[in-house]
Coordinates of C-alpha atoms in Angstrom, one line a residue:
V906 CA -95.1 -28.5 3.4
V907 CA -99.0 -29.1 2.8
A908 CA -101.0 -29.0 0.0
D909 CA -104.4 -29.3 -0.6
D910 CA -107.0 -27.6 -2.8
H911 CA -110.0 -27.7 0.1
P912 CA -109.3 -25.0 2.7
L913 CA -110.7 -26.8 5.7
Y914 CA -109.1 -30.2 5.7
R915 CA -105.6 -28.6 4.8
D916 CA -106.3 -26.4 7.8
G917 CA -107.4 -29.7 9.5
V918 CA -104.5 -31.4 8.2
A919 CA -101.6 -28.8 9.2
R920 CA -103.1 -28.8 12.8
A921 CA -102.8 -32.2 13.4
L922 CA -99.2 -32.2 12.0
A923 CA -98.0 -29.3 14.1
S924 CA -99.7 -30.9 17.2
H925 CA -96.5 -33.2 16.8
P926 CA -93.2 -32.0 18.7
E927 CA -91.0 -33.4 15.7
I928 CA -93.4 -31.8 12.9
E929 CA -92.9 -28.1 11.7
I930 CA -95.3 -26.8 8.7
V931 CA -93.3 -24.5 6.8
G932 CA -95.2 -23.6 4.6
E933 CA -99.1 -24.4 3.2
T934 CA -100.8 -24.0 0.0
D935 CA -103.9 -24.9 -2.1
D936 CA -101.7 -24.8 -5.6
G937 CA -99.4 -27.3 -7.2
R938 CA -97.1 -25.1 -9.0
Q939 CA -96.9 -23.3 -5.4
A940 CA -96.3 -26.5 -3.6
L941 CA -93.3 -27.0 -5.9
E942 CA -92.1 -23.9 -5.1
L943 CA -92.6 -24.3 -1.3
I944 CA -90.7 -27.5 -1.8
R945 CA -87.8 -25.6 -3.5
E946 CA -87.8 -22.7 -1.1
H947 CA -87.4 -24.4 2.2
G948 CA -86.3 -28.2 1.4
P949 CA -88.8 -29.6 4.0
D950 CA -88.2 -33.6 4.9
V951 CA -91.7 -34.5 3.6
A952 CA -94.6 -32.6 1.3
L953 CA -98.0 -33.8 1.9
I954 CA -99.4 -33.1 -1.2
D955 CA -103.1 -34.0 -2.4
Y956 CA -103.3 -35.9 -5.6
K957 CA -105.5 -33.5 -7.6
L958 CA -104.2 -29.9 -7.2
P959 CA -104.8 -27.4 -9.8
G960 CA -101.5 -26.1 -11.5
L961 CA -99.8 -29.4 -11.1
D962 CA -101.2 -32.2 -9.4
G963 CA -99.1 -34.5 -6.7
V964 CA -97.7 -36.9 -9.0
A965 CA -96.3 -34.4 -11.2
I966 CA -94.6 -32.6 -8.2
A967 CA -93.0 -36.0 -6.7
H968 CA -91.8 -36.4 -10.4
A969 CA -90.3 -33.0 -10.7
V970 CA -88.8 -33.6 -7.1
A971 CA -87.2 -36.9 -8.0
R972 CA -86.2 -35.6 -11.3
D973 CA -84.3 -32.3 -9.9
G974 CA -82.9 -34.3 -7.0
L975 CA -84.7 -32.6 -3.9
V976 CA -84.2 -34.0 -0.8
T977 CA -87.8 -33.6 -0.1
R978 CA -90.0 -36.5 0.3
V979 CA -93.6 -36.6 -1.4
L980 CA -96.3 -38.4 0.7
I981 CA -99.8 -38.2 -1.9
L982 CA -103.1 -37.7 0.3
S983 CA -105.8 -38.4 -1.8
A984 CA -109.7 -39.3 -1.9
F985 CA -108.5 -41.7 -4.9
T986 CA -107.1 -45.1 -4.0
D987 CA -107.5 -46.8 -7.4
S988 CA -104.2 -49.1 -7.8
G989 CA -103.0 -47.5 -11.1
L990 CA -103.0 -44.0 -9.3
V991 CA -101.0 -45.5 -6.7
Y992 CA -98.6 -47.5 -8.6
E993 CA -98.2 -44.2 -11.1
A994 CA -97.7 -41.9 -7.7
L995 CA -94.8 -44.4 -6.5
Q996 CA -93.4 -44.8 -9.5
S997 CA -93.1 -41.4 -10.1
G998 CA -90.9 -40.8 -7.2
A999 CA -93.4 -40.4 -4.0
A1000 CA -92.5 -41.8 -0.9
G1001 CA -95.8 -43.2 0.2
Y1002 CA -99.4 -42.7 -0.8
L1003 CA -102.5 -42.2 1.9
P1004 CA -106.5 -42.6 1.6
K1005 CA -107.8 -39.2 3.0
E1006 CA -109.8 -41.4 4.9
A1007 CA -106.7 -41.7 6.9
K1008 CA -107.1 -40.9 10.7
R1009 CA -105.0 -38.1 12.0
E1010 CA -102.7 -40.6 13.9
Q1011 CA -102.0 -42.4 10.5
I1012 CA -101.4 -39.2 8.8
V1013 CA -98.9 -38.3 11.3
D1014 CA -97.0 -41.4 11.7
S1015 CA -97.3 -41.8 8.0
V1016 CA -95.1 -38.3 7.6
L1017 CA -92.7 -39.4 10.3
A1018 CA -91.7 -42.5 8.6
C1019 CA -91.4 -40.6 5.3
A1020 CA -88.9 -38.3 6.8
R1021 CA -87.0 -41.4 8.5
G1022 CA -86.8 -42.7 4.7
G1023 CA -89.3 -45.1 4.8
T1024 CA -92.2 -45.9 2.4
V1025 CA -95.7 -45.5 3.3
V1026 CA -98.7 -47.9 1.5
P1027 CA -101.3 -48.6 4.1
P1028 CA -102.6 -52.4 4.3
E1029 CA -105.8 -51.6 2.5
L1030 CA -104.1 -50.2 -0.6
T1031 CA -101.5 -52.9 -1.1
A1032 CA -103.2 -56.0 -2.1
S1033 CA -104.3 -53.9 -5.1
L1034 CA -101.2 -52.3 -5.6
V1035 CA -99.2 -55.8 -5.7
S1036 CA -102.2 -56.8 -8.4
E1037 CA -101.3 -53.8 -10.5
I1038 CA -97.4 -54.3 -10.1
R1039 CA -98.4 -57.9 -11.6
L1040 CA -100.6 -56.9 -14.3
R1041 CA -98.2 -54.5 -15.6
R1042 CA -95.0 -57.1 -15.5
S1043 CA -97.2 -59.2 -17.4
D1044 CA -97.7 -56.9 -19.9
D1045 CA -94.4 -56.8 -22.3
A1046 CA -96.1 -54.6 -25.1
P1047 CA -95.4 -51.4 -25.3
P1048 CA -98.1 -48.9 -24.7
L1049 CA -99.7 -47.4 -27.9
T1050 CA -100.3 -43.8 -28.8
D1051 CA -103.2 -41.9 -28.7
R1052 CA -102.7 -42.1 -32.9
E1053 CA -102.3 -45.6 -32.7
R1054 CA -105.5 -46.3 -30.9
E1055 CA -107.1 -44.1 -33.0
I1056 CA -106.1 -46.3 -36.0
L1057 CA -106.9 -49.3 -34.2
N1058 CA -110.2 -48.2 -33.2
R1059 CA -111.1 -47.5 -37.1
I1060 CA -110.0 -50.6 -38.2
A1061 CA -112.3 -52.3 -35.5
A1062 CA -115.0 -50.1 -36.6
G1063 CA -114.5 -51.5 -40.2
K1064 CA -113.1 -48.7 -42.1
S1065 CA -111.1 -48.9 -45.1
L1066 CA -107.1 -47.8 -45.3
P1067 CA -107.9 -44.8 -47.7
E1068 CA -110.8 -43.5 -45.0
I1069 CA -108.1 -44.2 -42.3
A1070 CA -105.5 -42.2 -43.9
K1071 CA -108.1 -39.1 -44.6

């Protein structure tokens, strides 16, 4: 399954994948919810999913696939390569993360590697991903809720407790 909301890019990726004798495209879509439906319907070995999609994003799809115990391995393809996004995608169950600048051969090889059970993170993303892992590991404090952050911001702004309570 190939899911990307840019038709020309999706078509190019699908053609590149279909040109390989070991790869068969069972579905294409521009919508995250439809991508998840195609995964459930066809049970492909790999789903190549854009990080940003209408309906559900790639991370939500990876999470749903992992949560539901589906056999499909999700490979995220994105123009965004921030280490936090890569970390979040992998933690949610994605089998890999590729930048959209990846060459045709790299995309095909990555899909095949995921189908064989591998995890794909290209070298240009690994250094920042390792830093992200270390950063998150050293932070023992639990994350604050939106409400807790709001209260801290009001305290920092010098508001009194009665003002904050209002």
